[in-house]
Amino acid sequence: MLLRSSPQVDNVSYCLNETASPLTAQTTNPNYTLLYYTDNNPDTVGQTSLIPDTSVAGVFTYYVAGPTNGCVNTDRTPITVTVYDTLTITLNNKEGNSMS
């Protein structure tokens, strides 16, 4: 009998250079150890904790996997991390001069 557990994930968003928290996911069994991956390459070694990089704006995909019959599941669940660029607002006063 093949036992699989696909983790439940929530996508996260950060501002550029914001301090990120470790990625999280939930499994059906609290005894399962989840492994997080920076990509979906089967040769990439999983980590028990992974903090996304927020130094570059963009949309990034990380992955998490739970166990399958005591081994790591090769079906990885994606976690999308969106890093928003900083916002610049320019205001003009009544004379038309720019104020930042």
PDB file of C-alpha atoms in Angstrom:
ATOM      1  CA  MET A   1       0.000   0.000   0.000  1.00  0.00           C
ATOM      2  CA  LEU A   2       1.415   3.364  -1.059  1.00  0.00           C
ATOM      3  CA  LEU A   3       0.975   6.101   1.533  1.00  0.00           C
ATOM      4  CA  ARG A   4       1.335   9.666   0.292  1.00  0.00           C
ATOM      5  CA  SER A   5       0.922  12.919   2.098  1.00  0.00           C
ATOM      6  CA  SER A   6       0.776  16.119   0.062  1.00  0.00           C
ATOM      7  CA  PRO A   7       1.462  19.116   2.280  1.00  0.00           C
ATOM      8  CA  GLN A   8      -1.020  21.983   2.375  1.00  0.00           C
ATOM      9  CA  VAL A   9       0.682  25.316   1.711  1.00  0.00           C
ATOM     10  CA  ASP A  10      -0.083  29.021   1.727  1.00  0.00           C
ATOM     11  CA  ASN A  11       1.647  31.335  -0.728  1.00  0.00           C
ATOM     12  CA  VAL A  12       3.377  34.321   0.884  1.00  0.00           C
ATOM     13  CA  SER A  13       4.225  37.915  -0.042  1.00  0.00           C
ATOM     14  CA  TYR A  14       6.954  40.248   1.163  1.00  0.00           C
ATOM     15  CA  CYS A  15       8.224  43.729   0.412  1.00  0.00           C
ATOM     16  CA  LEU A  16      11.707  44.104  -1.023  1.00  0.00           C
ATOM     17  CA  ASN A  17      14.351  43.479   1.689  1.00  0.00           C
ATOM     18  CA  GLU A  18      11.707  42.627   4.293  1.00  0.00           C
ATOM     19  CA  THR A  19      12.782  40.046   6.864  1.00  0.00           C
ATOM     20  CA  ALA A  20      11.229  36.763   5.778  1.00  0.00           C
ATOM     21  CA  SER A  21      10.028  33.905   7.959  1.00  0.00           C
ATOM     22  CA  PRO A  22      10.774  30.247   7.270  1.00  0.00           C
ATOM     23  CA  LEU A  23       8.356  28.684   4.776  1.00  0.00           C
ATOM     24  CA  THR A  24       5.626  26.564   6.361  1.00  0.00           C
ATOM     25  CA  ALA A  25       3.311  23.761   5.298  1.00  0.00           C
ATOM     26  CA  GLN A  26       0.880  21.456   7.061  1.00  0.00           C
ATOM     27  CA  THR A  27       0.597  17.679   6.801  1.00  0.00           C
ATOM     28  CA  THR A  28      -2.090  15.239   7.831  1.00  0.00           C
ATOM     29  CA  ASN A  29       0.305  13.642  10.320  1.00  0.00           C
ATOM     30  CA  PRO A  30       2.269  15.860  12.741  1.00  0.00           C
ATOM     31  CA  ASN A  31       4.989  13.165  12.945  1.00  0.00           C
ATOM     32  CA  TYR A  32       5.930  13.688   9.281  1.00  0.00           C
ATOM     33  CA  THR A  33       9.083  15.660   8.604  1.00  0.00           C
ATOM     34  CA  LEU A  34       8.681  18.041   5.682  1.00  0.00           C
ATOM     35  CA  LEU A  35      11.581  18.969   3.443  1.00  0.00           C
ATOM     36  CA  TYR A  36      11.795  22.286   1.583  1.00  0.00           C
ATOM     37  CA  TYR A  37      13.546  22.811  -1.748  1.00  0.00           C
ATOM     38  CA  THR A  38      14.817  25.847  -3.652  1.00  0.00           C
ATOM     39  CA  ASP A  39      13.842  24.205  -6.967  1.00  0.00           C
ATOM     40  CA  ASN A  40      12.093  21.140  -8.398  1.00  0.00           C
ATOM     41  CA  ASN A  41      15.303  19.385  -9.450  1.00  0.00           C
ATOM     42  CA  PRO A  42      15.242  15.791  -8.110  1.00  0.00           C
ATOM     43  CA  ASP A  43      18.955  16.069  -7.250  1.00  0.00           C
ATOM     44  CA  THR A  44      18.419  19.055  -4.940  1.00  0.00           C
ATOM     45  CA  VAL A  45      18.821  18.160  -1.271  1.00  0.00           C
ATOM     46  CA  GLY A  46      15.858  19.101   0.931  1.00  0.00           C
ATOM     47  CA  GLN A  47      16.110  21.296   4.002  1.00  0.00           C
ATOM     48  CA  THR A  48      13.993  21.087   7.144  1.00  0.00           C
ATOM     49  CA  SER A  49      13.758  24.892   7.152  1.00  0.00           C
ATOM     50  CA  LEU A  50      14.047  27.392   4.309  1.00  0.00           C
ATOM     51  CA  ILE A  51      13.845  31.186   4.480  1.00  0.00           C
ATOM     52  CA  PRO A  52      13.074  32.834   1.135  1.00  0.00           C
ATOM     53  CA  ASP A  53      15.352  35.546  -0.221  1.00  0.00           C
ATOM     54  CA  THR A  54      13.728  38.998  -0.358  1.00  0.00           C
ATOM     55  CA  SER A  55      16.666  40.941  -1.813  1.00  0.00           C
ATOM     56  CA  VAL A  56      15.251  40.755  -5.363  1.00  0.00           C
ATOM     57  CA  ALA A  57      11.707  41.677  -6.413  1.00  0.00           C
ATOM     58  CA  GLY A  58       9.739  39.085  -8.361  1.00  0.00           C
ATOM     59  CA  VAL A  59       7.747  35.871  -8.099  1.00  0.00           C
ATOM     60  CA  PHE A  60       9.671  32.809  -6.951  1.00  0.00           C
ATOM     61  CA  THR A  61       8.673  29.181  -6.519  1.00  0.00           C
ATOM     62  CA  TYR A  62       9.967  26.971  -3.736  1.00  0.00           C
ATOM     63  CA  TYR A  63       8.850  23.404  -3.063  1.00  0.00           C
ATOM     64  CA  VAL A  64       7.955  21.169  -0.126  1.00  0.00           C
ATOM     65  CA  ALA A  65       7.551  17.401   0.090  1.00  0.00           C
ATOM     66  CA  GLY A  66       6.346  14.970   2.704  1.00  0.00           C
ATOM     67  CA  PRO A  67       7.053  11.274   3.134  1.00  0.00           C
ATOM     68  CA  THR A  68       5.922   8.324   1.024  1.00  0.00           C
ATOM     69  CA  ASN A  69       6.215   4.988   2.842  1.00  0.00           C
ATOM     70  CA  GLY A  70       9.096   6.296   4.932  1.00  0.00           C
ATOM     71  CA  CYS A  71      10.918   7.886   1.989  1.00  0.00           C
ATOM     72  CA  VAL A  72      10.768  11.437   0.682  1.00  0.00           C
ATOM     73  CA  ASN A  73       7.941  11.938  -1.793  1.00  0.00           C
ATOM     74  CA  THR A  74       9.228  12.955  -5.229  1.00  0.00           C
ATOM     75  CA  ASP A  75       5.971  14.852  -5.891  1.00  0.00           C
ATOM     76  CA  ARG A  76       6.773  18.294  -4.546  1.00  0.00           C
ATOM     77  CA  THR A  77       4.150  20.897  -3.706  1.00  0.00           C
ATOM     78  CA  PRO A  78       4.969  24.424  -4.927  1.00  0.00           C
ATOM     79  CA  ILE A  79       4.980  27.452  -2.626  1.00  0.00           C
ATOM     80  CA  THR A  80       4.876  30.808  -4.415  1.00  0.00           C
ATOM     81  CA  VAL A  81       6.753  33.692  -2.804  1.00  0.00           C
ATOM     82  CA  THR A  82       6.078  37.156  -4.213  1.00  0.00           C
ATOM     83  CA  VAL A  83       8.556  39.932  -3.383  1.00  0.00           C
ATOM     84  CA  TYR A  84       7.174  43.378  -4.195  1.00  0.00           C
ATOM     85  CA  ASP A  85       9.458  46.204  -5.274  1.00  0.00           C
ATOM     86  CA  THR A  86       9.499  49.400  -3.225  1.00  0.00           C
ATOM     87  CA  LEU A  87       6.886  51.995  -4.059  1.00  0.00           C
ATOM     88  CA  THR A  88       7.900  55.574  -4.859  1.00  0.00           C
ATOM     89  CA  ILE A  89       5.316  58.318  -4.679  1.00  0.00           C
ATOM     90  CA  THR A  90       5.951  61.806  -6.047  1.00  0.00           C
ATOM     91  CA  LEU A  91       3.700  64.666  -4.939  1.00  0.00           C
ATOM     92  CA  ASN A  92       3.381  68.009  -6.697  1.00  0.00           C
ATOM     93  CA  ASN A  93       2.597  71.170  -4.747  1.00  0.00           C
ATOM     94  CA  LYS A  94       0.329  73.873  -6.169  1.00  0.00           C
ATOM     95  CA  GLU A  95       3.253  75.628  -7.883  1.00  0.00           C
ATOM     96  CA  GLY A  96       4.057  72.447  -9.812  1.00  0.00           C
ATOM     97  CA  ASN A  97       7.287  71.754  -7.961  1.00  0.00           C
ATOM     98  CA  SER A  98       8.038  68.126  -7.336  1.00  0.00           C
ATOM     99  CA  MET A  99       8.202  66.894  -3.745  1.00  0.00           C
ATOM    100  CA  SER A 100       9.446  63.406  -2.772  1.00  0.00           C
TER     101      SER A 100
END
